mmCIF file of C-alpha atoms in Angstrom:
data_model
loop_
_atom_site.group_PDB
_atom_site.id
_atom_site.type_symbol
_atom_site.label_atom_id
_atom_site.label_comp_id
_atom_site.label_asym_id
_atom_site.label_seq_id
_atom_site.Cartn_x
_atom_site.Cartn_y
_atom_site.Cartn_z
ATOM 1 C CA MET A 1 12.709 1.946 -21.964
ATOM 2 C CA PRO A 2 14.015 3.451 -18.685
ATOM 3 C CA ASN A 3 12.226 2.104 -15.656
ATOM 4 C CA PHE A 4 10.699 5.397 -14.635
ATOM 5 C CA LEU A 5 9.076 5.827 -18.062
ATOM 6 C CA SER A 6 7.282 2.498 -17.754
ATOM 7 C CA ARG A 7 5.185 4.105 -15.016
ATOM 8 C CA PHE A 8 3.670 6.457 -17.575
ATOM 9 C CA PHE A 9 3.394 4.043 -20.485
ATOM 10 C CA ARG A 10 1.849 1.135 -18.627
ATOM 11 C CA PRO A 11 -1.359 -0.039 -20.294
ATOM 12 C CA PHE A 12 -4.762 1.278 -19.426
ATOM 13 C CA THR A 13 -7.682 -1.087 -19.570
ATOM 14 C CA SER A 14 -11.410 -0.666 -19.742
ATOM 15 C CA SER A 15 -11.938 -3.814 -17.716
ATOM 16 C CA THR A 16 -12.928 -3.535 -14.084
ATOM 17 C CA LYS A 17 -12.287 -5.837 -11.144
ATOM 18 C CA MET A 18 -11.920 -9.520 -11.850
ATOM 19 C CA GLY A 19 -11.557 -12.438 -9.513
ATOM 20 C CA LEU A 20 -7.958 -13.464 -8.969
ATOM 21 C CA GLY A 21 -6.901 -17.067 -8.903
ATOM 22 C CA PRO A 22 -3.922 -18.233 -6.837
ATOM 23 C CA ALA A 23 -1.525 -17.438 -9.683
ATOM 24 C CA GLU A 24 -2.614 -13.801 -9.595
ATOM 25 C CA GLY A 25 -2.294 -13.411 -5.850
ATOM 26 C CA GLY A 26 -5.648 -14.697 -4.662
ATOM 27 C CA ALA A 27 -5.635 -16.604 -1.374
ATOM 28 C CA GLN A 28 -7.750 -19.591 -0.477
ATOM 29 C CA ASN A 29 -8.848 -21.171 2.797
ATOM 30 C CA ILE A 30 -8.184 -18.091 4.909
ATOM 31 C CA PRO A 31 -9.280 -18.762 8.507
ATOM 32 C CA ASP A 32 -11.832 -16.632 10.323
ATOM 33 C CA THR A 33 -9.127 -15.469 12.736
ATOM 34 C CA ALA A 34 -7.289 -13.626 9.946
ATOM 35 C CA GLN A 35 -7.171 -9.832 10.030
ATOM 36 C CA LYS A 36 -6.765 -7.143 7.378
ATOM 37 C CA CYS A 37 -4.218 -4.359 7.129
ATOM 38 C CA THR A 38 -4.806 -1.659 4.512
ATOM 39 C CA VAL A 39 -2.195 0.977 3.726
ATOM 40 C CA ALA A 40 -1.358 3.510 1.011
ATOM 41 C CA ALA A 41 2.235 4.538 0.363
ATOM 42 C CA GLY A 42 2.526 5.652 -3.250
ATOM 43 C CA CYS A 43 2.656 3.472 -6.357
ATOM 44 C CA PHE A 44 1.082 0.202 -5.296
ATOM 45 C CA TRP A 45 3.422 -1.942 -7.413
ATOM 46 C CA GLY A 46 6.377 -1.352 -5.122
ATOM 47 C CA VAL A 47 4.329 -1.391 -1.928
ATOM 48 C CA GLU A 48 2.974 -4.847 -2.710
ATOM 49 C CA HIS A 49 6.395 -6.089 -3.795
ATOM 50 C CA LEU A 50 8.153 -5.042 -0.584
ATOM 51 C CA PHE A 51 5.481 -6.392 1.758
ATOM 52 C CA ARG A 52 5.305 -9.721 -0.068
ATOM 53 C CA LYS A 53 9.094 -9.989 -0.160
ATOM 54 C CA ASN A 54 9.428 -9.385 3.575
ATOM 55 C CA PHE A 55 6.306 -11.094 4.952
ATOM 56 C CA GLY A 56 5.259 -13.616 2.302
ATOM 57 C CA ASP A 57 6.336 -16.535 4.486
ATOM 58 C CA GLN A 58 5.669 -14.835 7.819
ATOM 59 C CA GLY A 59 1.922 -14.965 8.260
ATOM 60 C CA LEU A 60 0.826 -13.057 5.165
ATOM 61 C CA TYR A 61 -2.087 -14.926 3.594
ATOM 62 C CA ASP A 62 -2.843 -12.503 0.788
ATOM 63 C CA ALA A 63 -1.943 -9.054 -0.558
ATOM 64 C CA ARG A 64 -3.955 -7.246 -3.218
ATOM 65 C CA VAL A 65 -3.499 -3.824 -4.751
ATOM 66 C CA GLY A 66 -6.490 -1.603 -5.266
ATOM 67 C CA TYR A 67 -8.215 1.680 -4.560
ATOM 68 C CA ILE A 68 -9.670 3.105 -1.350
ATOM 69 C CA GLY A 69 -10.737 6.405 0.139
ATOM 70 C CA GLY A 70 -12.647 7.813 -2.809
ATOM 71 C CA ASP A 71 -16.234 8.668 -3.645
ATOM 72 C CA VAL A 72 -16.696 7.003 -7.045
ATOM 73 C CA ASN A 73 -17.963 3.454 -7.417
ATOM 74 C CA ASN A 74 -15.837 0.837 -9.159
ATOM 75 C CA PRO A 75 -13.025 3.170 -10.259
ATOM 76 C CA GLY A 76 -10.478 2.113 -12.856
ATOM 77 C CA TYR A 77 -6.818 3.030 -12.987
ATOM 78 C CA ARG A 78 -7.323 5.716 -15.645
ATOM 79 C CA ALA A 79 -9.902 7.504 -13.475
ATOM 80 C CA VAL A 80 -7.853 7.221 -10.290
ATOM 81 C CA CYS A 81 -4.831 8.699 -12.089
ATOM 82 C CA THR A 82 -6.733 11.924 -12.714
ATOM 83 C CA GLY A 83 -6.893 12.528 -8.966
ATOM 84 C CA ARG A 84 -10.572 13.366 -9.262
ATOM 85 C CA THR A 85 -12.050 10.184 -7.760
ATOM 86 C CA GLY A 86 -10.468 10.777 -4.355
ATOM 87 C CA HIS A 87 -8.985 7.271 -4.194
ATOM 88 C CA ALA A 88 -5.507 6.308 -3.098
ATOM 89 C CA GLU A 89 -3.502 3.513 -4.689
ATOM 90 C CA ALA A 90 -3.350 1.056 -1.796
ATOM 91 C CA LEU A 91 -2.459 -2.416 -0.595
ATOM 92 C CA GLN A 92 -4.831 -4.610 1.382
ATOM 93 C CA MET A 93 -3.200 -7.492 3.228
ATOM 94 C CA THR A 94 -4.800 -10.426 5.002
ATOM 95 C CA PHE A 95 -2.551 -11.780 7.734
ATOM 96 C CA ASP A 96 -2.329 -14.211 10.634
ATOM 97 C CA PRO A 97 -2.142 -12.135 13.848
ATOM 98 C CA SER A 98 -0.725 -15.141 15.736
ATOM 99 C CA VAL A 99 2.347 -15.021 13.477
ATOM 100 C CA ILE A 100 2.774 -11.332 12.716
ATOM 101 C CA SER A 101 1.328 -8.367 14.553
ATOM 102 C CA TYR A 102 -0.509 -5.405 13.090
ATOM 103 C CA SER A 103 2.028 -3.086 14.713
ATOM 104 C CA THR A 104 4.896 -4.892 12.962
ATOM 105 C CA LEU A 105 3.240 -4.310 9.593
ATOM 106 C CA LEU A 106 2.731 -0.628 10.414
ATOM 107 C CA GLU A 107 6.327 -0.190 11.537
ATOM 108 C CA PHE A 108 7.472 -1.680 8.233
ATOM 109 C CA PHE A 109 5.093 0.697 6.442
ATOM 110 C CA TYR A 110 6.904 3.663 7.992
ATOM 111 C CA LYS A 111 10.276 2.211 7.020
ATOM 112 C CA MET A 112 9.504 1.471 3.367
ATOM 113 C CA HIS A 113 8.225 4.882 2.209
ATOM 114 C CA ASP A 114 8.591 8.569 3.046
ATOM 115 C CA PRO A 115 5.464 9.617 4.971
ATOM 116 C CA THR A 116 6.561 13.269 5.169
ATOM 117 C CA THR A 117 6.003 14.085 1.478
ATOM 118 C CA ARG A 118 2.336 14.947 1.231
ATOM 119 C CA ASN A 119 0.618 13.493 -1.843
ATOM 120 C CA ARG A 120 3.948 12.403 -3.286
ATOM 121 C CA GLN A 121 6.438 9.545 -3.319
ATOM 122 C CA GLY A 122 9.563 10.227 -5.349
ATOM 123 C CA ALA A 123 8.500 11.660 -8.717
ATOM 124 C CA ASP A 124 4.952 10.287 -8.373
ATOM 125 C CA THR A 125 2.723 13.189 -7.394
ATOM 126 C CA GLY A 126 -1.007 13.473 -6.774
ATOM 127 C CA THR A 127 -3.507 12.626 -4.054
ATOM 128 C CA GLN A 128 -3.624 9.029 -5.317
ATOM 129 C CA TYR A 129 -0.042 8.648 -4.019
ATOM 130 C CA ARG A 130 -0.786 9.896 -0.507
ATOM 131 C CA SER A 131 0.305 8.114 2.656
ATOM 132 C CA GLY A 132 -2.534 6.483 4.552
ATOM 133 C CA ILE A 133 -3.566 3.832 7.047
ATOM 134 C CA PHE A 134 -7.143 2.571 6.773
ATOM 135 C CA TYR A 135 -8.125 0.788 9.962
ATOM 136 C CA HIS A 136 -10.618 -2.078 10.278
ATOM 137 C CA SER A 137 -11.355 -1.870 14.022
ATOM 138 C CA PRO A 138 -11.074 0.528 16.960
ATOM 139 C CA GLU A 139 -8.032 -1.455 18.120
ATOM 140 C CA GLN A 140 -6.332 -0.902 14.785
ATOM 141 C CA GLU A 141 -7.132 2.801 14.921
ATOM 142 C CA SER A 142 -5.516 3.090 18.345
ATOM 143 C CA MET A 143 -2.456 1.139 17.223
ATOM 144 C CA ALA A 144 -2.103 3.200 14.042
ATOM 145 C CA LYS A 145 -2.058 6.442 16.036
ATOM 146 C CA GLU A 146 0.419 5.013 18.530
ATOM 147 C CA VAL A 147 2.830 3.771 15.870
ATOM 148 C CA MET A 148 2.601 7.052 13.928
ATOM 149 C CA GLU A 149 3.439 9.065 17.031
ATOM 150 C CA LYS A 150 6.465 6.890 17.730
ATOM 151 C CA ALA A 151 7.609 6.993 14.100
ATOM 152 C CA GLN A 152 7.354 10.787 14.164
ATOM 153 C CA THR A 153 9.382 11.285 17.320
ATOM 154 C CA GLN A 154 11.935 8.523 16.788
ATOM 155 C CA TRP A 155 12.345 8.095 13.016
ATOM 156 C CA TRP A 156 11.023 11.043 11.017
ATOM 157 C CA LYS A 157 12.211 13.921 13.210
ATOM 158 C CA SER A 158 13.161 16.238 10.326
ATOM 159 C CA GLY A 159 9.706 16.362 8.713
ATOM 160 C CA LYS A 160 6.082 16.116 9.724
ATOM 161 C CA ILE A 161 4.365 12.826 8.930
ATOM 162 C CA SER A 162 1.396 13.410 6.637
ATOM 163 C CA THR A 163 -0.113 9.912 6.878
ATOM 164 C CA GLU A 164 -3.889 10.024 7.125
ATOM 165 C CA ILE A 165 -5.532 7.560 9.504
ATOM 166 C CA LEU A 166 -9.078 6.793 8.435
ATOM 167 C CA GLU A 167 -11.649 4.052 8.833
ATOM 168 C CA ALA A 168 -11.458 1.602 5.935
ATOM 169 C CA GLY A 169 -14.341 2.227 3.587
ATOM 170 C CA GLN A 170 -15.192 0.564 0.295
ATOM 171 C CA TRP A 171 -12.270 -1.335 -1.216
ATOM 172 C CA TRP A 172 -11.946 -1.903 -4.958
ATOM 173 C CA ASP A 173 -9.459 -4.398 -6.373
ATOM 174 C CA ALA A 174 -7.233 -2.914 -9.043
ATOM 175 C CA GLU A 175 -7.250 -4.407 -12.527
ATOM 176 C CA THR A 176 -5.732 -7.879 -12.841
ATOM 177 C CA TYR A 177 -2.595 -6.697 -14.644
ATOM 178 C CA HIS A 178 -1.618 -4.649 -11.572
ATOM 179 C CA GLN A 179 -1.670 -7.631 -9.204
ATOM 180 C CA LEU A 180 1.828 -9.059 -8.550
ATOM 181 C CA TYR A 181 3.081 -6.621 -11.183
ATOM 182 C CA LEU A 182 6.768 -6.667 -10.243
ATOM 183 C CA HIS A 183 6.684 -10.442 -9.816
ATOM 184 C CA LYS A 184 5.406 -10.765 -13.377
ATOM 185 C CA ASN A 185 7.571 -7.924 -14.721
ATOM 186 C CA PRO A 186 11.027 -8.035 -13.084
ATOM 187 C CA GLY A 187 12.792 -4.763 -13.715
ATOM 188 C CA GLY A 188 9.517 -2.858 -13.986
ATOM 189 C CA TYR A 189 9.057 0.569 -12.466
ATOM 190 C CA GLU A 190 9.756 0.876 -8.747
ATOM 191 C CA CYS A 191 9.353 4.209 -6.998
ATOM 192 C CA PRO A 192 12.801 5.337 -5.752
ATOM 193 C CA ALA A 193 11.228 6.306 -2.416
ATOM 194 C CA HIS A 194 10.353 2.654 -1.776
ATOM 195 C CA TYR A 195 13.191 1.060 0.120
ATOM 196 C CA ILE A 196 13.677 -0.170 3.682
ATOM 197 C CA ARG A 197 15.266 2.461 5.944
ATOM 198 C CA SER A 198 17.743 1.224 8.528
ATOM 199 C CA PHE A 199 15.901 2.686 11.503
ATOM 200 C CA PRO A 200 16.422 1.227 14.986
ATOM 201 C CA PRO A 201 13.445 -0.592 16.555
ATOM 202 C CA LEU A 202 10.752 1.677 17.941
ATOM 203 C CA SER A 203 10.763 1.863 21.711
#
């Protein structure tokens, strides 16, 4: 089956959120000094894969895919796919700020997807595929706005960035089969808009 078709034929499940052990991406013994970074950039399979690949040994304690920004409790993938729950497919990372900075993660976020295509990444369309940063503190909000402004003027000059910057609300882990999906299923669907652009460093 062509890779892009696997996106539409992937299994639905009636199960809700389950605890993840280490083999499914769960992290243990995370120190109190750890911080969270929550972003949405289209299909969460590829978002998780790229962040883990680039930061897995650079201060990233954990990365979990899930749903945020909606108004329905405990949503499942089938419901989110309708676009009626208001949720975005998202990635929530827990990281060591003494090893990697929040701004570095946000700069990578703007390199690995196209933030100028509103509610779309590649062929994946719908509000669940929107670009978003969900901040966990006033400092993160300020940094998110600063990085977005720089990315707009220095990297994405030909289109307007549509990334929403909102306070992180209720987070829901996605179903277990979505966690580490591309690690478990090499060759599975990856959104063609998910690749690292060769932008110069932001100044």
